[in-house]
mmCIF file with all atom_site columns, C-alpha atoms in Angstrom:
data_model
loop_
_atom_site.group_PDB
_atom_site.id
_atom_site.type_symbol
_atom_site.label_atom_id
_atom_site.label_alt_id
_atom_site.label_comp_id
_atom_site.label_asym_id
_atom_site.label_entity_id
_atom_site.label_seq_id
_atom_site.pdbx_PDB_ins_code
_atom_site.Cartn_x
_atom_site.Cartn_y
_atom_site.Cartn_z
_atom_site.occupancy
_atom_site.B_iso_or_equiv
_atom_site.pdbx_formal_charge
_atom_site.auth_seq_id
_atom_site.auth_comp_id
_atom_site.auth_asym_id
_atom_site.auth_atom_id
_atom_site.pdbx_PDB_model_num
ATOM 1  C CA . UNK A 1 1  ? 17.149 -2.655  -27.303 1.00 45.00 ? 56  UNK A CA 1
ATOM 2  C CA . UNK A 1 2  ? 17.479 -4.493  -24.223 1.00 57.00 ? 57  UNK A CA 1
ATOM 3  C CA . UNK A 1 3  ? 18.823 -8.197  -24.063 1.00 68.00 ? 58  UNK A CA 1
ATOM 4  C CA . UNK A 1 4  ? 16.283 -11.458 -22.776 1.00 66.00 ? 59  UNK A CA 1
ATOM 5  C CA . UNK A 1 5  ? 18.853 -11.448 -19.837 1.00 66.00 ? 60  UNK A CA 1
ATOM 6  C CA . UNK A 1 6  ? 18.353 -7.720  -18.782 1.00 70.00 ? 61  UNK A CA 1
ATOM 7  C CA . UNK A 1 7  ? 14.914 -8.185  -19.010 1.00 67.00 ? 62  UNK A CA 1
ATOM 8  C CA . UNK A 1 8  ? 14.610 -10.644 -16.465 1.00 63.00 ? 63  UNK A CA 1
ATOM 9  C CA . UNK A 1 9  ? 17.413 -9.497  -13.936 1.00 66.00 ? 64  UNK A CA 1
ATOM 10 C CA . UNK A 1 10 ? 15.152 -5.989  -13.666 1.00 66.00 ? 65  UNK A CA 1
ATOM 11 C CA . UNK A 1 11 ? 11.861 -7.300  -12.234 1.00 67.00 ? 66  UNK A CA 1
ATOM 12 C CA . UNK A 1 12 ? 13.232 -10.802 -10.702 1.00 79.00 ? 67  UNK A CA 1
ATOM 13 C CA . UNK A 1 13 ? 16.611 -10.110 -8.925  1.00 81.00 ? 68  UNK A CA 1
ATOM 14 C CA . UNK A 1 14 ? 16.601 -11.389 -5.945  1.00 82.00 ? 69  UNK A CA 1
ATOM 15 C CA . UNK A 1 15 ? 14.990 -14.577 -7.120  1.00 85.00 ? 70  UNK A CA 1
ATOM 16 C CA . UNK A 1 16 ? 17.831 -15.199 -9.950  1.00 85.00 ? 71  UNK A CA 1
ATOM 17 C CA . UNK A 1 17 ? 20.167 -14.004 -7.091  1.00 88.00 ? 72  UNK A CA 1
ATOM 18 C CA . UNK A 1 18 ? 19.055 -17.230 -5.453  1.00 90.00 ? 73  UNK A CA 1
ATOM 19 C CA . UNK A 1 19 ? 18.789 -19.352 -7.685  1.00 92.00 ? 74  UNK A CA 1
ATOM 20 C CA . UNK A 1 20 ? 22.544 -18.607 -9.154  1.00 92.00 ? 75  UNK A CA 1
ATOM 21 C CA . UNK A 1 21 ? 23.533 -19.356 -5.836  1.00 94.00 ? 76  UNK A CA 1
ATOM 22 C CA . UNK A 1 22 ? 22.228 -22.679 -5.562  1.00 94.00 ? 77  UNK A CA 1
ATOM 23 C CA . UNK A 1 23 ? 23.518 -23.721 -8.901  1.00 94.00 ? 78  UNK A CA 1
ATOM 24 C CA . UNK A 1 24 ? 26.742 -22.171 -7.927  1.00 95.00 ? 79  UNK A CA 1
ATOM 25 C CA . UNK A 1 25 ? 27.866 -22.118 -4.125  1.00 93.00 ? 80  UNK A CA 1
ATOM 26 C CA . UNK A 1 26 ? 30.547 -20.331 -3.869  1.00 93.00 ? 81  UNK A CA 1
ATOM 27 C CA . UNK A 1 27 ? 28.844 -16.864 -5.712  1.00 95.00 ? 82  UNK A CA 1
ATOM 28 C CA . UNK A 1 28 ? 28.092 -13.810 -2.682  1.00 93.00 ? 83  UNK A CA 1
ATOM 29 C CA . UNK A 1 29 ? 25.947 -10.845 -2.490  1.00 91.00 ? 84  UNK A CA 1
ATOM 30 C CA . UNK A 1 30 ? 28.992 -9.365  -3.325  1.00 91.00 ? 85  UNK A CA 1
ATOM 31 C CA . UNK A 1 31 ? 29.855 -11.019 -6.375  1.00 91.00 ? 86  UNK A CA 1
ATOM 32 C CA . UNK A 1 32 ? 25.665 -10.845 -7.653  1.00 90.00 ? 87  UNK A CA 1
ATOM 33 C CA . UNK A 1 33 ? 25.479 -6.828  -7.188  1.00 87.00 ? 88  UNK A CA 1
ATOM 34 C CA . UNK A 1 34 ? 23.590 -6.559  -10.391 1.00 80.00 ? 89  UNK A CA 1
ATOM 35 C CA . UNK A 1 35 ? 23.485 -2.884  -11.947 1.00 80.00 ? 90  UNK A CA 1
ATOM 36 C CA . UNK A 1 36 ? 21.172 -2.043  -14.480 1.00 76.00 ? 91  UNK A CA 1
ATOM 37 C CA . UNK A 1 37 ? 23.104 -1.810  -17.759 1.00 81.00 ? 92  UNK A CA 1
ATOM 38 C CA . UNK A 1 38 ? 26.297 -3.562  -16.221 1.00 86.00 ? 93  UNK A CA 1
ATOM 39 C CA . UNK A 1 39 ? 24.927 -7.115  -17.280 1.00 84.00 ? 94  UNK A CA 1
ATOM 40 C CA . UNK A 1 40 ? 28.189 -8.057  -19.364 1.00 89.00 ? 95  UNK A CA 1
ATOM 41 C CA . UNK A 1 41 ? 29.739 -6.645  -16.219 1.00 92.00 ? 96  UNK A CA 1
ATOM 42 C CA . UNK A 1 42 ? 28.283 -9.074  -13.278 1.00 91.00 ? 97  UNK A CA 1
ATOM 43 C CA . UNK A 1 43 ? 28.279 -12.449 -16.051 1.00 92.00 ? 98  UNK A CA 1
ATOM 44 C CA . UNK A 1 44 ? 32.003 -11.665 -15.897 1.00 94.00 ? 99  UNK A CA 1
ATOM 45 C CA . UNK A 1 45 ? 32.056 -11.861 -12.189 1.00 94.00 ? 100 UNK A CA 1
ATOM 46 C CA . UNK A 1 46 ? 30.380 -14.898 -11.679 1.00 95.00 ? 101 UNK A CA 1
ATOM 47 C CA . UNK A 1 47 ? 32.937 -16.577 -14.642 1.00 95.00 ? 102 UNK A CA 1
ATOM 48 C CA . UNK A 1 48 ? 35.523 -15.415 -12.351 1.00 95.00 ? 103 UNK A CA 1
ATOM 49 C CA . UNK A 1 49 ? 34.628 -16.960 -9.426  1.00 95.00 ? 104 UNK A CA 1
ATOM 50 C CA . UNK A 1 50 ? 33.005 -20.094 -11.129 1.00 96.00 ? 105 UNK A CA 1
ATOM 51 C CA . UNK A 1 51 ? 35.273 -20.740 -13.843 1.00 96.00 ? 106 UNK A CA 1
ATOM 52 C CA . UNK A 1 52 ? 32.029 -21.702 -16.051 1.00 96.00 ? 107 UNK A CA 1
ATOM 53 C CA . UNK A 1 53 ? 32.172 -20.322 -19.485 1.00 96.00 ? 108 UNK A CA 1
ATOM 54 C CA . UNK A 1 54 ? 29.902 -17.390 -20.623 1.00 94.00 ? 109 UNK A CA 1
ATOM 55 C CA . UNK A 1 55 ? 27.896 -18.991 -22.800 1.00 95.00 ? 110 UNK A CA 1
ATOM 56 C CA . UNK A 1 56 ? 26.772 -21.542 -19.977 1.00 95.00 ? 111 UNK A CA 1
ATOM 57 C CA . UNK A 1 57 ? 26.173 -18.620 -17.765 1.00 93.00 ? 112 UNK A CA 1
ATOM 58 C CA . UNK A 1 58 ? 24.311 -16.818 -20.456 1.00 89.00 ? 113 UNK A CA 1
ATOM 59 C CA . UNK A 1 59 ? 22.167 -19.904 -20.784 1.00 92.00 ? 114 UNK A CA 1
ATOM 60 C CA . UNK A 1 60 ? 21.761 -20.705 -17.225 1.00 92.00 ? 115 UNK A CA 1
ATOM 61 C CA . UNK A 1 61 ? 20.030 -16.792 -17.060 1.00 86.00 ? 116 UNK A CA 1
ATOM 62 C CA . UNK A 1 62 ? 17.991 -17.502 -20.058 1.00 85.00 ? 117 UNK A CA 1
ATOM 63 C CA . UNK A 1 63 ? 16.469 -20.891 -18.448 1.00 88.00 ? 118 UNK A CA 1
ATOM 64 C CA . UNK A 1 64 ? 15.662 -18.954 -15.207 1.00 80.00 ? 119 UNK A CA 1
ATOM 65 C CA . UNK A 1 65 ? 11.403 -19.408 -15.510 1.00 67.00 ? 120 UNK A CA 1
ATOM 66 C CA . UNK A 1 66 ? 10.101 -16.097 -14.256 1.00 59.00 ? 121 UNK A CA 1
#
């Protein structure tokens, strides 16, 4: 069973790629490489370098509109 948030990143990556970037400045390419199945993975990466929570990442993916 896939999640709502793997979903999304599969057909729409380079637009959430953008849009986590404007929420969040200081997120790179680097930092977004997004592999299928490594979702847990890249939400860890950006709570690294944001110091935001997972749950308000988590949320901030499931409000993307695609």
């Amino acid at each position: 069973m896939t999640s709502a948030i793997e979903d999304k990143l599969k057909g729409n990556w380079n637009i959430a790629k953008g849009k986590l970037k404007q929420q969040w400045g200081d997120l790179t390419d680097d930092d977004l490489d997004y592999q299928e199945g490594k979702e847990d993975e890249l939400v860890g990466r950006i709570q690294q370098k944001t110091g935001e929570s997972k749950e308000k990442i988590n949320n901030f993916l499931d409000s993307l509109k695609f």
